[in-house]
Coordinates of C-alpha atoms in Angstrom, one line a residue:
X71 CA 0.0 0.0 0.0
X72 CA 2.9 2.3 0.8
X73 CA 4.4 1.8 -2.6
X74 CA 1.0 2.5 -4.3
X75 CA 0.7 5.8 -2.4
X76 CA 4.3 6.8 -3.4
X77 CA 3.5 6.0 -7.1
X78 CA 0.5 8.3 -6.8
X79 CA 2.4 11.1 -5.3
X80 CA 5.1 10.9 -8.0
X81 CA 2.4 11.0 -10.7
X82 CA 1.0 14.2 -9.2
X83 CA 4.5 15.8 -9.4
X84 CA 5.6 14.6 -12.8
X85 CA 4.0 17.3 -14.8
X86 CA 5.9 20.0 -12.8
X87 CA 9.1 18.1 -12.3
X88 CA 11.4 19.1 -15.1
X89 CA 11.0 22.9 -15.3
X90 CA 9.0 25.6 -13.6
X91 CA 7.5 26.3 -17.1
X92 CA 5.2 23.3 -16.5
X93 CA 3.5 25.2 -13.7
X94 CA 1.5 27.1 -16.3
X95 CA -0.6 24.0 -16.7
X96 CA -0.8 23.0 -13.0
X97 CA -2.0 25.0 -10.0
X98 CA -1.7 28.4 -11.4
X99 CA -0.1 30.4 -14.2
X100 CA 3.5 31.6 -13.7
X101 CA 3.8 35.0 -12.0
X102 CA 6.1 37.8 -13.0
X103 CA 8.1 37.5 -9.8
X104 CA 8.6 33.8 -10.5
X105 CA 9.9 34.6 -14.0
X106 CA 12.2 37.4 -12.9
X107 CA 13.8 35.6 -10.0
X108 CA 13.8 32.1 -11.5
X109 CA 14.9 32.7 -15.1
X110 CA 18.4 32.2 -16.3
X111 CA 18.2 35.1 -18.8
X112 CA 16.0 38.2 -18.6
X113 CA 16.2 41.1 -21.0
X114 CA 15.4 42.4 -24.5
X115 CA 16.7 40.8 -27.6
X116 CA 16.5 41.3 -31.4
X117 CA 16.0 38.4 -33.8
X118 CA 18.9 37.9 -36.1
X119 CA 17.9 34.5 -37.6
X120 CA 14.2 33.9 -38.1
X121 CA 13.0 30.5 -37.0
X122 CA 10.0 28.5 -35.8
X123 CA 10.3 26.9 -32.3
X124 CA 13.9 28.1 -32.2
X125 CA 15.3 31.4 -33.4
X126 CA 18.6 33.3 -32.9
X127 CA 18.9 36.7 -31.3
X128 CA 21.3 39.4 -30.2
X129 CA 21.0 40.7 -26.7
X130 CA 20.4 44.4 -26.7
X131 CA 19.4 44.9 -23.1
X132 CA 20.3 42.5 -20.3
X133 CA 18.7 42.6 -16.9
X134 CA 20.0 39.2 -15.9
X135 CA 22.2 36.5 -17.3
X136 CA 24.2 36.9 -20.6
X137 CA 25.8 40.3 -21.4
X138 CA 24.6 42.9 -24.0
X139 CA 25.8 42.0 -27.5
X140 CA 25.8 38.2 -26.9
X141 CA 24.3 36.0 -29.6
X142 CA 21.9 33.4 -28.2
X143 CA 19.3 30.9 -29.5
X144 CA 15.9 30.7 -27.7
X145 CA 13.3 28.0 -28.0
X146 CA 9.6 28.7 -27.4
X147 CA 7.5 25.8 -26.3
X148 CA 4.7 24.9 -28.7
X149 CA 1.1 24.9 -27.5
X150 CA -1.0 21.9 -28.5
X151 CA -4.1 24.2 -28.2
X152 CA -2.5 27.3 -29.6
X153 CA 0.6 28.3 -31.7
X154 CA 2.2 25.0 -32.7
X155 CA 5.1 26.6 -34.5
X156 CA 5.7 29.9 -32.7
X157 CA 8.2 31.9 -34.8
X158 CA 10.3 35.1 -34.7
X159 CA 11.3 37.1 -37.7
X160 CA 14.5 39.1 -38.3
X161 CA 14.6 42.5 -36.8
X162 CA 11.8 41.9 -34.3
X163 CA 12.5 42.7 -30.7
X164 CA 11.2 40.7 -27.7
X165 CA 11.2 40.9 -24.0
X166 CA 12.4 37.5 -22.8
X167 CA 12.5 35.5 -19.6
X168 CA 14.0 32.2 -20.3
X169 CA 15.6 29.2 -18.6
X170 CA 18.7 27.2 -19.6
X171 CA 17.6 24.6 -22.2
X172 CA 17.6 21.0 -21.4
X173 CA 18.0 18.1 -23.8
X174 CA 14.5 16.8 -22.9
X175 CA 12.6 20.2 -23.1
X176 CA 10.4 18.9 -26.0
X177 CA 9.9 15.4 -24.6
X178 CA 6.2 16.1 -23.8
X179 CA 5.0 17.1 -27.2
X180 CA 7.3 14.6 -29.0
X181 CA 5.7 11.8 -27.2
X182 CA 2.2 12.7 -28.1
X183 CA 0.2 10.3 -30.4
X184 CA 0.9 11.0 -34.0
X185 CA -2.7 12.1 -34.8
X186 CA -2.3 14.9 -32.3
X187 CA 1.3 15.8 -32.9
X188 CA 2.9 18.1 -35.4
X189 CA 5.8 16.8 -37.4
X190 CA 7.8 20.0 -37.0
X191 CA 8.1 19.1 -33.3
X192 CA 10.4 16.2 -34.2
X193 CA 13.2 18.4 -35.4
X194 CA 16.2 18.5 -33.2
X195 CA 17.1 22.2 -33.0
X196 CA 19.7 23.1 -30.3
X197 CA 19.0 26.2 -28.2
X198 CA 20.7 28.0 -25.3
X199 CA 17.5 29.0 -23.6
X200 CA 13.8 28.0 -23.5
X201 CA 10.8 30.1 -22.5
X202 CA 8.1 28.7 -20.3
X203 CA 4.8 27.4 -21.8
X204 CA 2.5 30.4 -22.3
X205 CA 5.0 32.8 -20.7
X206 CA 8.3 34.6 -21.0
X207 CA 8.2 36.0 -24.5
X208 CA 6.5 39.2 -25.6
X209 CA 7.0 40.9 -29.0
X210 CA 7.7 44.7 -28.6
X211 CA 5.9 46.4 -31.5
X212 CA 7.1 49.8 -32.5
X213 CA 4.7 52.7 -31.6
X214 CA 2.4 50.3 -29.8
X215 CA 1.3 49.9 -26.2
X216 CA 2.3 47.0 -24.0
X217 CA 0.3 44.4 -22.2
X218 CA 2.3 41.9 -20.2
X219 CA -0.6 40.2 -18.4
X220 CA -0.6 37.2 -20.6
X221 CA 3.1 36.7 -21.4
X222 CA 4.5 37.7 -18.0
X223 CA 1.6 37.7 -15.6
X224 CA 2.4 41.3 -14.9
X225 CA -0.1 44.1 -14.3
X226 CA 2.4 46.8 -15.2
X227 CA 1.3 49.1 -17.9
X228 CA 4.6 50.1 -19.5
X229 CA 8.0 48.5 -20.2
X230 CA 9.7 51.2 -18.1
X231 CA 7.5 50.3 -15.1
X232 CA 8.1 46.6 -15.5
X233 CA 11.9 47.1 -15.9
X234 CA 12.0 49.1 -12.7
X235 CA 10.2 46.6 -10.5
X236 CA 12.1 43.7 -12.1
X237 CA 15.5 45.3 -11.4
X238 CA 14.4 46.1 -7.9
X239 CA 13.5 42.5 -7.3
X240 CA 16.9 41.4 -8.7
X241 CA 18.7 43.8 -6.4
X242 CA 17.4 41.9 -3.3
X243 CA 19.4 39.2 -1.6
X244 CA 18.7 35.6 -2.5
X245 CA 16.6 35.1 0.6
X246 CA 14.5 38.1 0.0
X247 CA 14.0 37.2 -3.6
X248 CA 12.8 33.7 -2.5
X249 CA 10.4 35.3 0.0
X250 CA 9.0 37.7 -2.6
X251 CA 8.3 34.9 -5.1
X252 CA 6.7 32.7 -2.5
X253 CA 4.5 35.5 -1.3
X254 CA 3.4 36.2 -4.9
X255 CA 2.5 32.5 -5.3
X256 CA 0.7 32.5 -2.0
X257 CA -1.3 35.6 -3.1
X258 CA -2.2 33.9 -6.4
X259 CA -3.4 30.8 -4.6
X260 CA -5.2 32.8 -1.9
X261 CA -7.6 34.2 -4.5
X262 CA -9.1 30.7 -4.4
X263 CA -7.9 29.0 -1.2
X264 CA -6.4 30.3 2.0
X265 CA -2.7 29.5 2.3
X266 CA -0.6 30.5 5.4
X267 CA 2.3 32.9 4.8
X268 CA 3.7 33.2 8.3
X269 CA 5.2 31.1 11.0
X270 CA 3.2 28.3 12.5
X271 CA 2.6 30.0 15.9
X272 CA 1.1 33.0 14.2
X273 CA -1.1 30.9 12.0
X274 CA -2.5 29.0 15.0
X275 CA -3.6 32.3 16.5
X276 CA -5.2 33.4 13.3
X277 CA -2.8 36.1 12.4
X278 CA -1.2 36.3 9.0
X279 CA 2.3 37.3 9.9
X280 CA 2.7 38.9 6.4
X281 CA 4.5 42.1 7.4
X282 CA 6.4 40.8 10.4
X283 CA 7.6 37.4 9.1
X284 CA 11.2 36.9 7.9
X285 CA 12.0 34.9 4.8
X286 CA 12.9 32.0 7.0
X287 CA 9.6 32.2 8.8
X288 CA 7.6 32.3 5.6
X289 CA 9.4 29.2 4.3
X290 CA 9.0 27.4 7.7
X291 CA 5.3 28.3 7.8
X292 CA 4.7 26.7 4.4
X293 CA 6.7 23.6 5.1
X294 CA 4.7 22.8 8.2
X295 CA 1.6 22.4 6.0
X296 CA 3.2 19.6 3.9
X297 CA 1.8 16.8 6.1
X298 CA -1.6 17.6 4.6
X299 CA -0.4 16.4 1.2
X300 CA -2.1 15.6 -1.1
X301 CA -5.3 16.9 0.6
X302 CA -6.3 20.3 1.8
X303 CA -3.5 22.9 1.4
X304 CA -0.8 20.3 1.1
X305 CA -0.7 20.0 -2.7
X306 CA -1.0 23.7 -3.2
X307 CA 1.9 24.3 -0.8
X308 CA 4.0 21.6 -2.5
X309 CA 3.4 23.3 -5.8
X310 CA 4.3 26.8 -4.4
X311 CA 7.6 25.5 -2.8
X312 CA 8.8 23.6 -5.9
X313 CA 8.1 26.6 -8.1
X314 CA 9.3 29.4 -5.9
X315 CA 11.6 27.7 -3.3
X316 CA 15.3 28.3 -3.2
X317 CA 18.2 27.7 -0.8
X318 CA 16.1 28.5 2.2
X319 CA 13.5 26.0 1.2
X320 CA 16.1 23.3 0.6
X321 CA 17.5 23.8 4.1
X322 CA 14.0 23.8 5.6
X323 CA 13.0 20.6 3.8
X324 CA 16.2 18.8 4.9
X325 CA 15.5 19.6 8.5
X326 CA 11.8 19.0 8.3
X327 CA 11.9 15.5 6.7
X328 CA 14.3 14.0 9.1
X329 CA 11.6 13.1 11.7
X330 CA 8.8 12.4 9.3
X331 CA 7.2 9.4 7.7
X332 CA 8.7 7.7 4.6
X333 CA 5.8 9.1 2.5
X334 CA 6.5 12.7 3.6
X335 CA 10.2 12.3 3.1
X336 CA 9.5 11.3 -0.4
X337 CA 7.4 14.4 -1.0
X338 CA 10.2 16.6 0.4
X339 CA 12.7 14.9 -1.8
X340 CA 10.6 15.5 -4.9
X341 CA 10.2 19.1 -4.1
X342 CA 13.9 19.5 -3.4
X343 CA 14.8 17.7 -6.6
X344 CA 12.6 20.1 -8.6
X345 CA 14.2 23.1 -6.9
X346 CA 17.7 21.9 -7.5
X347 CA 16.9 21.1 -11.1
X348 CA 15.5 24.6 -11.6
X349 CA 18.4 26.3 -10.0
X350 CA 21.1 24.1 -11.7
X351 CA 22.3 22.8 -8.4
X352 CA 23.9 19.4 -7.9
X353 CA 21.4 16.7 -6.9
X354 CA 22.1 13.5 -5.0
X355 CA 19.5 11.8 -7.2
X356 CA 20.7 11.4 -10.9
X357 CA 18.5 13.1 -13.4
X358 CA 17.2 11.1 -16.4
X359 CA 19.3 11.4 -19.5
X360 CA 17.5 9.1 -21.9
X361 CA 14.9 10.9 -23.9
X362 CA 11.5 9.4 -24.7
X363 CA 11.2 8.2 -28.3
X364 CA 9.1 10.4 -30.5
X365 CA 5.6 9.1 -31.0
X366 CA 6.3 8.4 -34.7
X367 CA 8.9 5.8 -33.7
X368 CA 6.0 3.6 -32.8
X369 CA 4.2 4.1 -36.1
X370 CA 3.7 0.8 -37.9
X371 CA 6.8 -0.3 -39.9
X372 CA 5.2 -0.9 -43.2
X373 CA 6.9 -0.6 -46.6
X374 CA 6.3 2.2 -49.2
X375 CA 3.9 0.2 -51.2
X376 CA 1.8 -0.6 -48.1
X377 CA 1.8 3.0 -47.2
X378 CA 0.6 3.9 -50.7
X379 CA -2.1 1.3 -50.6
X380 CA -3.3 2.5 -47.2
X381 CA -3.9 6.0 -48.6
X382 CA -5.0 5.1 -52.1
X383 CA -8.7 5.7 -51.6
X384 CA -8.8 9.1 -49.9
X385 CA -11.3 11.3 -51.7
X386 CA -10.5 14.5 -49.7
X387 CA -7.2 16.1 -48.9
X388 CA -6.3 15.7 -45.3
X389 CA -3.2 16.0 -43.1
X390 CA -3.3 12.3 -42.1
X391 CA -1.4 11.1 -45.1
X392 CA 1.1 13.9 -44.7
X393 CA 1.8 12.8 -41.1
X394 CA 1.9 9.2 -42.0
X395 CA 4.3 9.8 -44.9
X396 CA 6.5 12.0 -42.7
X397 CA 6.6 9.3 -39.9
X398 CA 7.4 6.6 -42.4
X399 CA 10.1 8.6 -44.2
X400 CA 11.7 9.9 -41.0
X401 CA 12.2 6.5 -39.4
X402 CA 13.1 4.5 -42.5
X403 CA 16.6 3.0 -42.1
X404 CA 17.3 0.9 -45.1
X405 CA 16.8 1.2 -48.9
X406 CA 15.7 4.8 -48.5
X407 CA 16.3 6.0 -52.0
X408 CA 14.5 2.9 -53.4
X409 CA 11.5 3.3 -51.1
X410 CA 11.2 7.1 -51.7
X411 CA 11.4 6.6 -55.4
X412 CA 8.5 4.1 -55.1
X413 CA 6.4 6.7 -53.3
X414 CA 6.6 9.0 -56.3
X415 CA 3.9 6.9 -58.0
X416 CA 1.5 7.1 -55.1
X417 CA -2.1 8.1 -55.7
X418 CA -2.2 10.3 -52.6
X419 CA -0.5 13.7 -53.4
X420 CA 1.1 14.0 -50.0
X421 CA 2.7 10.6 -50.2
X422 CA 4.1 11.6 -53.6
X423 CA 5.6 14.8 -52.3
X424 CA 6.9 13.1 -49.2
X425 CA 8.9 10.8 -51.5
X426 CA 10.3 13.7 -53.4
X427 CA 11.2 15.7 -50.3
X428 CA 13.0 12.8 -48.6
X429 CA 14.6 11.7 -51.9
X430 CA 16.6 15.0 -51.7
X431 CA 18.4 13.7 -48.6
X432 CA 19.6 10.6 -50.5
X433 CA 20.1 12.0 -54.0
X434 CA 19.7 15.8 -54.1
X435 CA 19.8 16.3 -57.9
X436 CA 17.2 13.5 -58.4
X437 CA 15.1 14.8 -55.5
X438 CA 15.0 18.3 -56.9
X439 CA 14.0 17.0 -60.3
X440 CA 11.1 15.0 -58.7
X441 CA 10.0 18.0 -56.6
X442 CA 9.6 20.0 -59.9
X443 CA 7.5 17.1 -61.2
X444 CA 5.0 17.4 -58.3
X445 CA 5.1 21.2 -58.2
X446 CA 1.8 21.6 -59.9
X447 CA -0.2 19.3 -57.7
X448 CA -3.3 21.1 -56.4
X449 CA -3.4 22.7 -52.9
X450 CA -0.9 22.2 -50.1
X451 CA 0.8 19.3 -51.7
X452 CA 2.2 21.5 -54.5
X453 CA 3.0 24.3 -52.0
X454 CA 5.0 21.9 -49.9
X455 CA 7.0 20.9 -53.0
X456 CA 7.5 24.5 -53.9
X457 CA 8.7 25.4 -50.4
X458 CA 11.3 22.7 -50.5
X459 CA 12.6 23.9 -53.8
X460 CA 12.7 27.5 -52.6
X461 CA 14.6 26.4 -49.5
X462 CA 17.2 24.9 -51.8
X463 CA 17.6 28.1 -53.9
X464 CA 15.0 27.6 -56.7
X465 CA 13.5 31.1 -57.3
X466 CA 11.2 29.7 -60.0
X467 CA 9.2 27.9 -57.2
X468 CA 8.6 30.9 -55.0
X469 CA 5.4 32.2 -56.7
X470 CA 3.9 28.7 -56.4
X471 CA 4.7 28.6 -52.7
X472 CA 3.2 32.1 -52.2
X473 CA -0.2 30.7 -53.2
X474 CA -0.5 29.4 -49.7
X475 CA -1.4 32.9 -48.6
X476 CA -4.3 33.2 -51.0
X477 CA -6.8 31.7 -48.5
X478 CA -7.0 30.6 -44.9
X479 CA -7.7 27.0 -44.0
X480 CA -10.6 26.6 -41.6
X481 CA -10.6 22.8 -41.4
X482 CA -9.4 22.8 -37.8
X483 CA -7.0 20.0 -37.0
X484 CA -7.0 18.8 -40.7
X485 CA -5.8 22.3 -41.7
X486 CA -2.6 22.2 -39.6
X487 CA -0.3 21.7 -42.6
X488 CA -1.7 24.7 -44.5
X489 CA -1.0 26.9 -41.5
X490 CA 2.5 25.4 -41.0
X491 CA 3.4 25.9 -44.6
X492 CA 2.4 29.6 -44.3
X493 CA 4.6 30.0 -41.2
X494 CA 7.6 28.2 -42.7
X495 CA 7.4 30.3 -45.8
X496 CA 7.3 33.5 -43.8
X497 CA 10.4 32.4 -41.9
X498 CA 12.2 31.6 -45.1
X499 CA 11.3 35.0 -46.7
X500 CA 12.5 36.8 -43.5
X501 CA 15.9 35.1 -43.5
X502 CA 16.2 35.6 -47.3
X503 CA 15.6 39.4 -46.8
X504 CA 18.1 39.7 -44.0
X505 CA 20.7 37.7 -45.9
X506 CA 20.1 39.6 -49.1
X507 CA 20.0 43.1 -47.6
X508 CA 16.5 43.8 -48.9
X509 CA 13.5 45.1 -46.9
X510 CA 11.7 42.6 -44.7
X511 CA 8.2 41.5 -45.9
X512 CA 5.5 42.7 -43.6
X513 CA 4.5 40.2 -41.0
X514 CA 1.2 38.6 -41.8
X515 CA -1.3 39.2 -38.9
X516 CA -4.6 37.5 -38.5
X517 CA -7.7 39.7 -39.0
X518 CA -9.5 40.8 -35.9
X519 CA -11.5 38.0 -34.4
X520 CA -9.5 35.4 -36.5
X521 CA -6.6 33.2 -35.6
X522 CA -5.5 32.1 -39.0
X523 CA -4.2 34.1 -42.0
X524 CA -4.9 34.0 -45.7
X525 CA -6.7 36.1 -48.2
X526 CA -6.3 37.3 -51.9
X527 CA -5.2 40.6 -50.5
X528 CA -2.4 39.0 -48.4
X529 CA -1.3 36.9 -51.3
X530 CA -1.1 40.0 -53.5
X531 CA 0.9 41.8 -50.9
X532 CA 3.5 39.0 -50.7
X533 CA 3.6 38.6 -54.4
X534 CA 4.3 42.3 -54.9
X535 CA 7.1 42.2 -52.4
X536 CA 8.7 39.2 -54.1
X537 CA 8.5 40.6 -57.6
X538 CA 9.9 43.9 -56.4
X539 CA 13.0 42.3 -54.8
X540 CA 13.4 38.9 -56.6
X541 CA 16.4 40.1 -58.7
X542 CA 18.4 41.0 -55.6
X543 CA 17.1 38.2 -53.4
X544 CA 19.3 35.2 -52.6
X545 CA 17.1 32.5 -51.1
X546 CA 18.5 31.4 -47.8
X547 CA 17.5 28.8 -45.2
X548 CA 20.0 28.8 -42.3
X549 CA 18.4 25.7 -40.8
X550 CA 18.6 23.6 -43.9
X551 CA 22.1 22.2 -43.3
X552 CA 21.3 21.0 -39.8
X553 CA 18.0 19.4 -40.9
X554 CA 19.7 17.7 -43.9
X555 CA 22.1 16.1 -41.4
X556 CA 19.1 14.9 -39.4
X557 CA 17.3 13.9 -42.7
X558 CA 14.1 15.5 -41.5
X559 CA 11.9 18.1 -43.2

């Protein structure tokens, strides 16, 4: 029975275990104090290499971490219910609060079932820092106001005001920073459930102890509630401590657990483990180093002809065959050129384009030739072929690729590929403009009340930009070499 309870407790912690960014999906959204005190880097950056999921930046204002002028890469976590390929474009400036990247940062989305996943998540793009889910990245638009409530959990109405309070917090001692973060998390939780924030003797007499309590008393007051776990305030306090705790909390947990039950000692160890992980401190318990296999690794291992047969009778264009072809091509180990060549005769357009795209990794000249053969396929299949030609320097394919902007795709989950092709093309054009010394194309924004982009007017705007600058443009995809090494689109 004891072992079953321990398994249950670990399951409750696992979502929050690896980084504080996961707290956005647990008890409460990350608070600005938590971001400021807990992040590895805090400051303003300018994008120098456009990218989706990962982009590269120059630090232009550093409040914490790396110095001004440093070149860094930052990953933004995708959202399965929102932006699945968050991207930054050259010249854009962002306010960033980010944590040091870990090899397993993307393990959650990579292990999702293939029907829910997005193939771009299976790219292995290295980064220096990673922003929390839903938090830590805010685009600073010229001549526009600022609203940091969603991205930073901050009520401050100007960048100047936020900069001032953030720097004030960072000037405090480590103990006082820990106290301020814990108090912010207590206040957040107290909007729904009363959590003590003072020493135990004051709580027993009904007083809050908010103004009089020292950092040590605040921590001790929280730790004494842990025996309630996982009932009452116990789970909320455990979440607060693992998200906002620091050296004081580690010391308090070590003393507190020494006389407690095995179950409570396990809870204390899990909280301490999470804190040490977040603070990059040595941990007596080794951290896992083996990543979960991406979901597509478990996709049925059928041959190219079986794949073609499976999708030979589709009467409507969907993303399913695109994902299936991607999964098959990405995991294929033997006879790759033969299998991809076989896929070129498939009835399904996405299977055909998949064969041409992945043939480029085995035989580039033949792959490029076959991409041109499928360029005129209707809809997104032809756009995908055009995008891969353009990535490899073929200017003649750009206008075909730009047709993806002519309309939005409102098919929900089945329209993911259309949206992804739009975003990948925007990133390619931004890097091309920066590389070629020509003006950046205007960022496509969704119309008011809409999430997706696409219209004849938008298509005309991008087409005009391309025709104006095509002569000077040198198509440039800075991510292509790395992805060719990985043999993944």
